[in-house]
Short mmCIF file of C-alpha atoms and ligand atoms in Angstrom, two decimals:
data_model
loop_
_atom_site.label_atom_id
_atom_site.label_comp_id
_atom_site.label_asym_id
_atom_site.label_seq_id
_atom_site.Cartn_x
_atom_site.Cartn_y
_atom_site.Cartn_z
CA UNK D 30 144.98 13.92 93.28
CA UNK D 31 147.40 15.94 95.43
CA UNK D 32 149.28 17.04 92.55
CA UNK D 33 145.92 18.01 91.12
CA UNK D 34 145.15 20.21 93.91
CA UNK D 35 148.37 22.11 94.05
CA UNK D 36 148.41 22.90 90.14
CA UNK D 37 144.99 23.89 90.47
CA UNK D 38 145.57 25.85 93.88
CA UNK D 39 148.17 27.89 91.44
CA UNK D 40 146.12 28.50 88.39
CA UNK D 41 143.51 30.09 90.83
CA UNK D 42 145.81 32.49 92.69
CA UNK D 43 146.58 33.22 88.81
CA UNK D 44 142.76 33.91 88.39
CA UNK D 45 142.64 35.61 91.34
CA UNK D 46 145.02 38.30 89.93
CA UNK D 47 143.60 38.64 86.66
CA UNK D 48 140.59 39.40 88.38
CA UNK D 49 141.99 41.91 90.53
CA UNK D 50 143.37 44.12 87.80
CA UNK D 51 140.33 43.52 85.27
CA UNK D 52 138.49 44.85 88.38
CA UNK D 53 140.87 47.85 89.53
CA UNK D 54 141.01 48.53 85.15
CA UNK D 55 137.29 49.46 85.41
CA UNK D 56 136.77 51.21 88.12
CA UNK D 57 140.41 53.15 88.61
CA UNK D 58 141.16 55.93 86.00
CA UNK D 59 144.66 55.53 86.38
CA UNK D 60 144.86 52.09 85.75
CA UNK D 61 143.98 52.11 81.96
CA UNK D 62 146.18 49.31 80.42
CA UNK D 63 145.87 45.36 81.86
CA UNK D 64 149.53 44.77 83.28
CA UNK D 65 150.05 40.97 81.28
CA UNK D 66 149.88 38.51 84.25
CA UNK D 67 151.87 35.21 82.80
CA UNK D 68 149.86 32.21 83.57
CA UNK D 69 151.68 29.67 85.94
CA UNK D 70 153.93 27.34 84.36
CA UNK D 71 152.51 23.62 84.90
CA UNK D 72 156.03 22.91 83.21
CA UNK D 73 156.34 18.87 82.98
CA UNK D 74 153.85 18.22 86.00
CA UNK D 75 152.03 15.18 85.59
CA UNK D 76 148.72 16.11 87.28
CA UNK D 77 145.39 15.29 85.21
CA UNK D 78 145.27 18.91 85.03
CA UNK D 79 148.43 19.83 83.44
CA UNK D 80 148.28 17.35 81.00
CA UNK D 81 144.96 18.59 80.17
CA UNK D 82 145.96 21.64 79.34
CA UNK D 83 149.38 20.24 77.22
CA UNK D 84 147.14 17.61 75.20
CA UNK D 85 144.71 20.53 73.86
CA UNK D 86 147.15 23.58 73.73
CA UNK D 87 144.60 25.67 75.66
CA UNK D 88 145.85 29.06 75.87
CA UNK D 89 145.81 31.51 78.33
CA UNK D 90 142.63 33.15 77.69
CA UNK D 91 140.85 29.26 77.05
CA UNK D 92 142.62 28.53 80.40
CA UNK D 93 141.20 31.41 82.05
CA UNK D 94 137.64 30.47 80.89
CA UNK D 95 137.88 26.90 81.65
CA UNK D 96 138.92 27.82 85.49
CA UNK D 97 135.87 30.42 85.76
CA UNK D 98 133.43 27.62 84.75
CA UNK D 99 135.70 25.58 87.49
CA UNK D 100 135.89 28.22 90.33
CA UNK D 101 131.74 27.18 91.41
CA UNK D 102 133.09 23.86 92.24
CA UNK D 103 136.27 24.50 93.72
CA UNK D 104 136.61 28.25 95.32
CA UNK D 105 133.29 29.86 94.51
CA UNK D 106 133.76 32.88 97.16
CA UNK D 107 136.83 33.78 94.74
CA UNK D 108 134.12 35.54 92.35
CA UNK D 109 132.68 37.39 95.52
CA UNK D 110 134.02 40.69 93.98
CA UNK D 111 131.66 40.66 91.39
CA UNK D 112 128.77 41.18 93.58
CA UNK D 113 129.21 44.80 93.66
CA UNK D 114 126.31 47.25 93.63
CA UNK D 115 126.23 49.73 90.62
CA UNK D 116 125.24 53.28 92.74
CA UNK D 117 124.02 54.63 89.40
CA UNK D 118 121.48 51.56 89.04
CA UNK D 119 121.20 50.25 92.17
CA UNK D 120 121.51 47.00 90.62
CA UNK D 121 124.49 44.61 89.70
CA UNK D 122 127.05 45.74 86.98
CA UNK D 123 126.02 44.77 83.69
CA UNK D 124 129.25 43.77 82.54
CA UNK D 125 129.94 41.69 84.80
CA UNK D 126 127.36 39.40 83.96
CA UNK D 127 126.91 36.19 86.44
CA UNK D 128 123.24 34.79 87.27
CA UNK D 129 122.31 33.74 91.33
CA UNK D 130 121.84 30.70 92.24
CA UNK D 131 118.99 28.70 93.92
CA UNK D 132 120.58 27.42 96.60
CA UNK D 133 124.25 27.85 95.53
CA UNK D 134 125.53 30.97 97.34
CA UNK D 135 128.16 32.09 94.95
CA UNK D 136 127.70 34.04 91.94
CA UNK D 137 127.02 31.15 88.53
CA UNK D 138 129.89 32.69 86.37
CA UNK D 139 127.78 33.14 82.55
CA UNK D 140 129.60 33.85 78.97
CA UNK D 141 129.52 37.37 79.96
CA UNK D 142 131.63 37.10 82.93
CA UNK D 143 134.27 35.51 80.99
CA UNK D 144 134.01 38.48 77.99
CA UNK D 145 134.46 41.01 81.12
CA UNK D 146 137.39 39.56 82.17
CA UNK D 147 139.28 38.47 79.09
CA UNK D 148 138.03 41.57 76.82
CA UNK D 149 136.50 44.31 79.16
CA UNK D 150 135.82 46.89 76.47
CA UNK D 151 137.77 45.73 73.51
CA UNK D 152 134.75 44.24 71.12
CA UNK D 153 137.77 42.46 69.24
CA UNK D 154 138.79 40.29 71.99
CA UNK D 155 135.22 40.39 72.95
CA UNK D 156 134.83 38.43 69.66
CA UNK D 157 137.55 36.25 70.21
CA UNK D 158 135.80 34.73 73.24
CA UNK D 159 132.66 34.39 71.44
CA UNK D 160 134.29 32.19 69.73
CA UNK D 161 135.17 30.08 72.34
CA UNK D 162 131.50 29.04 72.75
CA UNK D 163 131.55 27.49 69.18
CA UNK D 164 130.55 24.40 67.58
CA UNK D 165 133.85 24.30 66.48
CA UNK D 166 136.06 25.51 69.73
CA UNK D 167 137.71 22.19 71.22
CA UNK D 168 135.13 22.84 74.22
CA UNK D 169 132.29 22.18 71.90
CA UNK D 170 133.74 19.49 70.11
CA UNK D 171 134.78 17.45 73.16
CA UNK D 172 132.00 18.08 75.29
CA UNK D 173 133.98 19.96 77.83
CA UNK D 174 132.29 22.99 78.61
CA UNK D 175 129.35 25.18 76.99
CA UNK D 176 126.84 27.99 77.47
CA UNK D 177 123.25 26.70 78.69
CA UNK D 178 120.82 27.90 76.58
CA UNK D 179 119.87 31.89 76.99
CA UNK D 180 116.17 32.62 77.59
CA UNK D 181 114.47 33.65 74.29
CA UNK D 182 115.23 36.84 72.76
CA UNK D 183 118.31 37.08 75.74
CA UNK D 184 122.05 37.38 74.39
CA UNK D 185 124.04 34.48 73.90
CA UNK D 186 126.34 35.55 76.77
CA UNK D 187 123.70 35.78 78.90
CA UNK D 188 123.55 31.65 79.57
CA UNK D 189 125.61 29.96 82.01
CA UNK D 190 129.12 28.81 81.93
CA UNK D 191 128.79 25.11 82.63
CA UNK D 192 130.94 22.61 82.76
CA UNK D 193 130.41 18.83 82.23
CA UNK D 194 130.01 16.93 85.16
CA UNK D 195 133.00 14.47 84.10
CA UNK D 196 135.43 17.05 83.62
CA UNK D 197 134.62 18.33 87.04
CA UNK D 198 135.62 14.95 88.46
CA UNK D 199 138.54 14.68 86.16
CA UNK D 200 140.24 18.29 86.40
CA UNK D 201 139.47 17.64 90.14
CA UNK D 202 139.35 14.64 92.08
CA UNK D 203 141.71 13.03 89.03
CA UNK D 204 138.66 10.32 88.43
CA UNK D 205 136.36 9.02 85.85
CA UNK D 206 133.20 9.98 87.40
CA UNK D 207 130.97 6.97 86.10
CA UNK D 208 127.39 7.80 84.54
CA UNK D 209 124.35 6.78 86.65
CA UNK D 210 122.04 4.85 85.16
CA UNK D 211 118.96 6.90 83.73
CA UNK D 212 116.94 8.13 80.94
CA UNK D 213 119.66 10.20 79.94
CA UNK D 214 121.95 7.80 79.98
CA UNK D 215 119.63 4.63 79.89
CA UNK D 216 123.69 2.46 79.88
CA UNK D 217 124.64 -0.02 82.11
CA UNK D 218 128.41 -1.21 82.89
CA UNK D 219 129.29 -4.51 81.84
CA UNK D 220 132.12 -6.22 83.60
CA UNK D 221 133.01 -9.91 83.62
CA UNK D 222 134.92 -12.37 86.28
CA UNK D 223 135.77 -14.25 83.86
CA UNK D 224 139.83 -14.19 81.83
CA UNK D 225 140.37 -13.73 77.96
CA UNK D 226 141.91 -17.66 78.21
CA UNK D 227 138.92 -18.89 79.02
CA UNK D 228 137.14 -17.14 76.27
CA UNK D 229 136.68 -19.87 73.15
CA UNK D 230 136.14 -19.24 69.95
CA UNK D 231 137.84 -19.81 66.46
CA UNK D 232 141.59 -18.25 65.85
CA UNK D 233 140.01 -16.07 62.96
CA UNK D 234 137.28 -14.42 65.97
CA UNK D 235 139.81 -13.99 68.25
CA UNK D 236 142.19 -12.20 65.79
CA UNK D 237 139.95 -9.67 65.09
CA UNK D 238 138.74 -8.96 68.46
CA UNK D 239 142.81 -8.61 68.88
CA UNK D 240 142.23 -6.03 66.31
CA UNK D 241 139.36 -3.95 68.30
CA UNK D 242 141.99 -3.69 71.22
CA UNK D 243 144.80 -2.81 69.20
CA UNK D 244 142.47 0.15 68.16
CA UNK D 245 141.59 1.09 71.80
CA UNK D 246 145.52 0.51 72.54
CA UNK D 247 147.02 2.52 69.98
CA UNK D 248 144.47 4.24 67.89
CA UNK D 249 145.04 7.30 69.85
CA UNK D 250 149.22 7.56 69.01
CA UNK D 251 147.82 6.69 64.90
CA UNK D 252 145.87 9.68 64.60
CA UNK D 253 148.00 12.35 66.74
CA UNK D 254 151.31 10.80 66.67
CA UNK D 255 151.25 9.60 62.83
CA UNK D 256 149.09 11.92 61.49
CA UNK D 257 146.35 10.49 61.01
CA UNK D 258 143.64 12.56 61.84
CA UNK D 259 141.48 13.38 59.13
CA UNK D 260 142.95 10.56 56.99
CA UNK D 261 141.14 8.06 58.97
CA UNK D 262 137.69 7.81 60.31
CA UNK D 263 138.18 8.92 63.76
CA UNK D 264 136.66 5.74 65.66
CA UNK D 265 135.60 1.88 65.50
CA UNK D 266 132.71 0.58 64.93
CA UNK D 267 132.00 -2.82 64.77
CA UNK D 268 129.61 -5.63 64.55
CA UNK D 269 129.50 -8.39 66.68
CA UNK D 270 127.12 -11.52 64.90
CA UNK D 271 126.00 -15.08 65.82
CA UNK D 272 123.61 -17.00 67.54
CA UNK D 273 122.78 -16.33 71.59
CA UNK D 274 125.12 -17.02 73.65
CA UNK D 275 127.92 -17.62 71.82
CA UNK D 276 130.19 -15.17 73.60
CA UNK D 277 129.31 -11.33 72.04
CA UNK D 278 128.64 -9.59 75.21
CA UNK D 279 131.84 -11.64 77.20
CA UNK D 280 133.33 -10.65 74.36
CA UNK D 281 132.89 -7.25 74.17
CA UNK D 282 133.62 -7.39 78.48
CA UNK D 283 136.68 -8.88 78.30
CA UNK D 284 137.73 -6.36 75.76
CA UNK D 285 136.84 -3.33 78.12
CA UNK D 286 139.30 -5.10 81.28
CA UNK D 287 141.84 -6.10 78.98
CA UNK D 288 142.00 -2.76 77.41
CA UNK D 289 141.86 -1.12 80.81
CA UNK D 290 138.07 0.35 79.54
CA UNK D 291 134.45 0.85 81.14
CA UNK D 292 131.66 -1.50 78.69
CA UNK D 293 128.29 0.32 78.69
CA UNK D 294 125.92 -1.62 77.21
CA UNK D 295 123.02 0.64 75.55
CA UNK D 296 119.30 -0.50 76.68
CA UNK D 297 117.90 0.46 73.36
CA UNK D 298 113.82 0.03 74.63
CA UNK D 299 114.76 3.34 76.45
CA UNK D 300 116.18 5.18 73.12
CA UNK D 301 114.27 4.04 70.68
CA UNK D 302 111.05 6.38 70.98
CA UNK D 303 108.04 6.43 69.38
CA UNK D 304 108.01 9.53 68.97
CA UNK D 305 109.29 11.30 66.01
CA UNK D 306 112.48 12.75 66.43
CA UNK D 307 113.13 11.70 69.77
CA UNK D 308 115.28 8.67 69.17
CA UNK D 309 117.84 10.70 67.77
CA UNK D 310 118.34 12.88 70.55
CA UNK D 311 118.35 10.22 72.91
CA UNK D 312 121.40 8.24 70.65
CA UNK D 313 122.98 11.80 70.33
CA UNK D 314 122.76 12.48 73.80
CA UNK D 315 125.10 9.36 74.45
CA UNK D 316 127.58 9.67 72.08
CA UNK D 317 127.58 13.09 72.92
CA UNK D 318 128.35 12.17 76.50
CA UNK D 319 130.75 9.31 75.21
CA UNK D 320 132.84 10.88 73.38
CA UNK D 321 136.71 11.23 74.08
CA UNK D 322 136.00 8.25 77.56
CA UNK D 323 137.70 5.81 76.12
CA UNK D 324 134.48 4.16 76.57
CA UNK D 325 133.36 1.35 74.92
CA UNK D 326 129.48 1.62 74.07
CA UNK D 327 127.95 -1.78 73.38
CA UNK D 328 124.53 -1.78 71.24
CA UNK D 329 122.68 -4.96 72.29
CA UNK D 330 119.94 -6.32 69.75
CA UNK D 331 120.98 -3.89 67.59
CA UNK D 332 118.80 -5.04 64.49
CA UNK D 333 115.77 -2.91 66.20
CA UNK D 334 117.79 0.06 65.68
CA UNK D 335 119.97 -0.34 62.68
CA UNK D 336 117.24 -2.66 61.07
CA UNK D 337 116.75 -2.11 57.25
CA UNK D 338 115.70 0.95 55.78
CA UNK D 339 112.38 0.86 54.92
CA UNK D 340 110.87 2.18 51.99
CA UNK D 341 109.80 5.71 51.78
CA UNK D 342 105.82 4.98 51.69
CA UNK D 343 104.25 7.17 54.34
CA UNK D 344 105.54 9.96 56.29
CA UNK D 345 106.08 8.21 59.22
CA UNK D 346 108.95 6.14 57.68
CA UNK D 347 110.29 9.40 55.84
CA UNK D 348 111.07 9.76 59.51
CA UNK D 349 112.66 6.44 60.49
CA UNK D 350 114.78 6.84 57.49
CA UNK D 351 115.80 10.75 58.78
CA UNK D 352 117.05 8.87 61.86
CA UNK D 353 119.15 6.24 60.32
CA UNK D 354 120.87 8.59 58.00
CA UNK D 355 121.34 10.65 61.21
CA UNK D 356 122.39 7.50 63.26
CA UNK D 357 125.06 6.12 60.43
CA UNK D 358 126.34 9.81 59.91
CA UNK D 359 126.95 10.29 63.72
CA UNK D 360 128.34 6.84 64.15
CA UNK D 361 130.90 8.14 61.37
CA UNK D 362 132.06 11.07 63.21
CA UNK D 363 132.10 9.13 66.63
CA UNK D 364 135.82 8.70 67.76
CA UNK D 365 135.50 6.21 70.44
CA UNK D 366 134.04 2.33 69.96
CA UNK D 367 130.99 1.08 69.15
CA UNK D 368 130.01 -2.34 69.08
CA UNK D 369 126.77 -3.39 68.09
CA UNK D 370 125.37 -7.11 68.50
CA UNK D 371 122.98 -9.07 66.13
CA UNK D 372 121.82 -12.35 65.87
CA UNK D 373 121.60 -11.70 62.11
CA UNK D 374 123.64 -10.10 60.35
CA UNK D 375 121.48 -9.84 57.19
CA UNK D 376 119.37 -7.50 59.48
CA UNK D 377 121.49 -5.06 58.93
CA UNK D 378 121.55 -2.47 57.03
CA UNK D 379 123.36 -2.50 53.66
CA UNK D 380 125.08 1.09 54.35
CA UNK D 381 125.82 0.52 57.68
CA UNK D 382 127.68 -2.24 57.02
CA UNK D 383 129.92 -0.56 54.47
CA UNK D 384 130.84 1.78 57.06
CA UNK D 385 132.30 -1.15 59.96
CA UNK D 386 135.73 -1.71 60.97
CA UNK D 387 134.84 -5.07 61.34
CA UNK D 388 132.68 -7.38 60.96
CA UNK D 389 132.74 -10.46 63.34
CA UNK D 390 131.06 -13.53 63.43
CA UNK D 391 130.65 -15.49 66.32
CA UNK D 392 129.99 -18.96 65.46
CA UNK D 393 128.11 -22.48 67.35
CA UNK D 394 130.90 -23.88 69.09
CA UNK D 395 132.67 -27.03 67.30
CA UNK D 396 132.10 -30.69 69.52
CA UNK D 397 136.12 -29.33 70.81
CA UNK D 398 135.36 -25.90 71.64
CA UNK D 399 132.12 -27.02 73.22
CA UNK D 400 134.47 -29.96 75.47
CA UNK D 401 136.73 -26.68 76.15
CA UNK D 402 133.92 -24.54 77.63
CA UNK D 403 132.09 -27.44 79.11
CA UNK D 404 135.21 -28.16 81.04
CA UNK D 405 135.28 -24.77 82.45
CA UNK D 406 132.56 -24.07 83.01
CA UNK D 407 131.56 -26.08 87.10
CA UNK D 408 132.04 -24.42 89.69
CA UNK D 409 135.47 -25.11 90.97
CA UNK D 410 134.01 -26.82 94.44
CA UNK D 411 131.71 -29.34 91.83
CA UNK D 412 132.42 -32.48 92.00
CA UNK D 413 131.33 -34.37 88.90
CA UNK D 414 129.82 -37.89 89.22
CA UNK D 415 132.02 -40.44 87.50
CA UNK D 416 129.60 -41.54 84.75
CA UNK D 417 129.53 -37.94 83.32
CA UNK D 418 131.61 -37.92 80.58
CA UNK D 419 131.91 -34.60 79.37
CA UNK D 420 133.49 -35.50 75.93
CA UNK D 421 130.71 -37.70 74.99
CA UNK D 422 128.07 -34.94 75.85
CA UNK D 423 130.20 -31.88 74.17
CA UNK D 424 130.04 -34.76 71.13
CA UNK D 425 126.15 -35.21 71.16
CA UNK D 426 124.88 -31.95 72.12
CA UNK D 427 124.90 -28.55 69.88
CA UNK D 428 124.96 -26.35 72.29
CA UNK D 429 126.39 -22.78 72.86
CA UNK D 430 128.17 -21.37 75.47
CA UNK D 431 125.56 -19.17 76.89
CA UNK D 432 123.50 -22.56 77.04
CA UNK D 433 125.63 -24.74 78.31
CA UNK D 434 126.41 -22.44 81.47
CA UNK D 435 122.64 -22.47 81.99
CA UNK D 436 122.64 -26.24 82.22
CA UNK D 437 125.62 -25.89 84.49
CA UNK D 438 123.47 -23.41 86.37
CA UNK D 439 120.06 -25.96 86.89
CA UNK D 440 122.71 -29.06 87.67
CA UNK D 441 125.22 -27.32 90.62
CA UNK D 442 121.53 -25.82 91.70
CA UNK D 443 120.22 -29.09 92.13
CA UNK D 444 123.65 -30.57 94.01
CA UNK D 445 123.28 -27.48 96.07
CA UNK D 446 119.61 -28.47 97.25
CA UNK D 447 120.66 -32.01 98.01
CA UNK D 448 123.32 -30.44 100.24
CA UNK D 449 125.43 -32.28 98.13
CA UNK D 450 129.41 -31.18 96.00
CA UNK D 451 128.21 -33.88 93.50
CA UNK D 452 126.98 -33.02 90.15
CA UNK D 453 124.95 -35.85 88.85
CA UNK D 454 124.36 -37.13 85.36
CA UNK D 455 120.74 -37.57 85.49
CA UNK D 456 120.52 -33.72 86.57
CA UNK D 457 122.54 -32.17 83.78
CA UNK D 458 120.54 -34.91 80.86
CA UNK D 459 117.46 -32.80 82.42
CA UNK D 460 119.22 -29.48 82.64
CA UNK D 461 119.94 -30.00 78.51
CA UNK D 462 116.61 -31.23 78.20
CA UNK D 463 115.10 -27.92 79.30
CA UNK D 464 117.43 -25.83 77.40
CA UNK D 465 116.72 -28.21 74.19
CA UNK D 466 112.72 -27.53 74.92
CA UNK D 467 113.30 -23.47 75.89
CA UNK D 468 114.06 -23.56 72.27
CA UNK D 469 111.95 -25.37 70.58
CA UNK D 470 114.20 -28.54 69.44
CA UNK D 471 114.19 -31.58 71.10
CA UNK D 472 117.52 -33.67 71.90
N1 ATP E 17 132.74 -18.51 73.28
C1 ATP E 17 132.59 -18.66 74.59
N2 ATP E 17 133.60 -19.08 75.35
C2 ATP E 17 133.43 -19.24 76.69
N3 ATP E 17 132.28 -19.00 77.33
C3 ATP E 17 131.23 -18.60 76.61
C4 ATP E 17 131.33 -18.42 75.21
N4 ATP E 17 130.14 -18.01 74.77
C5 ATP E 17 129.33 -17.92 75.81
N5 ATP E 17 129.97 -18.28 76.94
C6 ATP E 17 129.37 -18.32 78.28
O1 ATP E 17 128.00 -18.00 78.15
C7 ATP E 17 127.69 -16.78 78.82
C8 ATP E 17 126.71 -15.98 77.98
O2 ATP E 17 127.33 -15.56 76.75
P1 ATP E 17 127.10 -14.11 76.13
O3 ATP E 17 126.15 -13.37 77.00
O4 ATP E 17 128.40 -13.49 75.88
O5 ATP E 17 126.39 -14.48 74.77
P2 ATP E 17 125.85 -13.50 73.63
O6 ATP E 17 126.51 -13.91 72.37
O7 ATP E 17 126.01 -12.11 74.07
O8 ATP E 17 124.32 -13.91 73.57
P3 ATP E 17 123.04 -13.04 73.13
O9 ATP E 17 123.05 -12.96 71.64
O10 ATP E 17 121.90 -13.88 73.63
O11 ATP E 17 123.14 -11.73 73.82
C9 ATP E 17 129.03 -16.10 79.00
O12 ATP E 17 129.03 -15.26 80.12
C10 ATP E 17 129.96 -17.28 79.18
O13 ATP E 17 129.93 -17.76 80.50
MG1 MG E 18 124.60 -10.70 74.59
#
């Protein structure tokens, strides 16, 4: 974070001078030409700042902008000089652009402010930093900074410089800020206690999850070191099916600490709208927000989403179908990880399966991978009676994991309430009972 600070402290006092002579250019007749002011050299520092600015090649002008959408946050009193009164007008100067603030004191830099001080007159540079504000400019396309929206009929210049909120944290305090939970981002951080040894499930399953974290691992030195990009579709999608609780959502948690990643798990009944259109911003919203986190996004029930395409009979599934095509296209061009999770697989649509990394089934435990979660699945201060014997019940009872820690749950419960370390038989017969009734089967 230090290092952070001083980098940044000399890329201001850079600003600073650019300022200074952009200033002194336009209002002293003398001074017609910009004397060149050479950015600081950041050299091999390792602060999340530097290597910012090394991984995307930002130049000195794209430098320049991305400290004036910075300087708010960090040293807003350093674009104090642009508060000067115009005698002719009485008001502001015009070039200068900048918009007040509410209760922020300073002066809200807007795309103006950054044309004034990279181009002044010159319409060609002027141009140049239009540009920056592109669909296509690295800002855009990683979600690092844009212009807010101008009023109607307002120039394009005219809206505010704004950074996002996780590069603040980033370029600053050196952190991943992490997303609150709300109906922007309607996500919720998944973490588990548990290790990937004491996740069980067949060799061929746990070989391809292998796979999902050899993407998050490497994926990045594929595309940019081997030249990838472009060759490749740029992220991972896959599918996660089975039954309930056999071990997607640990799964996809134990994937997220082994790979050193945050797990957000998508709570679709706050995306998926009603209202026409509207689902589609909300998913674009996130992987708009995801994008570049090394985030994993995990899409839970995902058959209401990515459900079958219906047939085009009234206008109101013309409209579903719209956000499908919308949903598999941006899916395509997301280049972070996406896992969504089914029950059944056939629920899913045909084209969005052709365009998975990887399809993974997650299967009923085996009678020996049931005896292998059974056995750790007690609490470690459980005692278990000596007439359980947990072969015998692994044996008898198809049950899956999710299941069988819910029986584990009602039986240490029930020890607990007896003031008692002993698990009893009679308890965990009734616990499986319950579980066998909760779904409709009897033992
Ligand atoms: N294969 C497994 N190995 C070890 N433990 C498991 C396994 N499957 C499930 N469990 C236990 O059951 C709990 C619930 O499983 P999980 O939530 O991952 O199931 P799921 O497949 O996501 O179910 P659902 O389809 O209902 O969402 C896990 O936290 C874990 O304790
Ligand atoms: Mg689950």
């Amino acid at each position: 974070m230090n290092e952070n600070a001083l980098d940044l402290g000399l890329e201001l006092d850079w600003f600073a001078r650019v300022l200074e002579s952009r200033i002194k250019s336009c209002f002293d007749e003398d001074c017609v030409t910009l004397p060149r002011i050479p950015p600081p050299d950041l050299g091999e520092s390792d602060s999340c700042y530097a290597r910012f600015i090394r991984h995307y090649d930002l130049q000195p002008g794209e430098r320049l902008v991305l400290l004036l959408a910075l300087i708010p946050h960090v040293r807003p009193q350093l674009l104090d000089a642009l508060w000067r009164t115009n005698a002719e007008t009485g008001r502001g100067f015009t070039q200068f652009g900048g918009l007040r603030g509410t209760a922020h004191g300073g002066l809200i830099p807007t795309g103006e402010t950054a044309a004034f001080i990279l181009a002044g007159d010159d319409l060609a540079a002027r141009f140049q930093v239009t540009q920056m504000f592109e669909g296509d400019h690295i800002f855009a396309l990683h979600a690092i900074l844009q212009l807010s929206p101008a009023t109607a009929g307002e120039p394009l210049l005219s809206g505010a410089l704004t950074l996002s909120r996780e590069y603040i944290s980033w370029l600053t305090t050196a952190t991943v800020r992490k997303p609150n939970f709300n109906s922007e981002f309607p996500a919720r951080l998944i973490t588990t206690g548990l290790e990937w040894e004491e996740l069980v499930l067949p060799r061929t399953t746990l070989e391809q999850l292998e796979e999902i974290g050899h993407w998050i691992l490497y994926g990045d030195r594929l595309m940019r070191d081997w030249g990838m990009e472009g060759r490749l579709q740029p992220g991972c999608t896959c599918l996660f099916h089975g039954p309930p609780g056999t071990g997607k959502t640990l799964s996809a948690g134990l994937l997220g600490k082994q790979c050193g990643c945050d797990v957000y798990r998508i709570d679709l009944s706050m995306i998926v709208s009603k209202y026409i259109g509207e689902t589609e911003k909300n998913l674009a919203r996130i992987f708009d927000m995801a994008e570049h986190k090394r985030w994993i996004l995990f899409f839970d029930e995902a058959d209401a989403l990515f459900g079958k395409r219906t047939r085009v009979d009234d206008a109101h599934d013309r409209y579903a179908n719209q956000e499908i095509s919308f949903l598999l296209q941006r899916i395509e061009e997301f280049n972070g990880v996406a896992i969504l999770a089914s029950n059944m697989k056939a629920n899913i649509d045909e084209a969005f399966n052709r365009r998975l990394q990887a399809v993974i089934h997650f299967p009923m435990p085996g009678p020996d991978e049931r005896l292998r979660i059974w056995k750790g699945a007690f609490p470690q201060k459980a005692i278990l009676e000596e007439r359980i014997d947990l072969g015998q019940i692994a044996e008898k009872h198809e049950l899956a994991g999710g299941t069988i820690m819910n029986v584990v749950r009602h039986a240490s419960l029930k020890a607990l309430s007896r003031n008692s370390e002993t698990i009893l038989l009679e308890d965990m017969e009734e616990g499986i009972r319950r579980e066998f009734r909760k779904a409709g089967r009897t033992v």
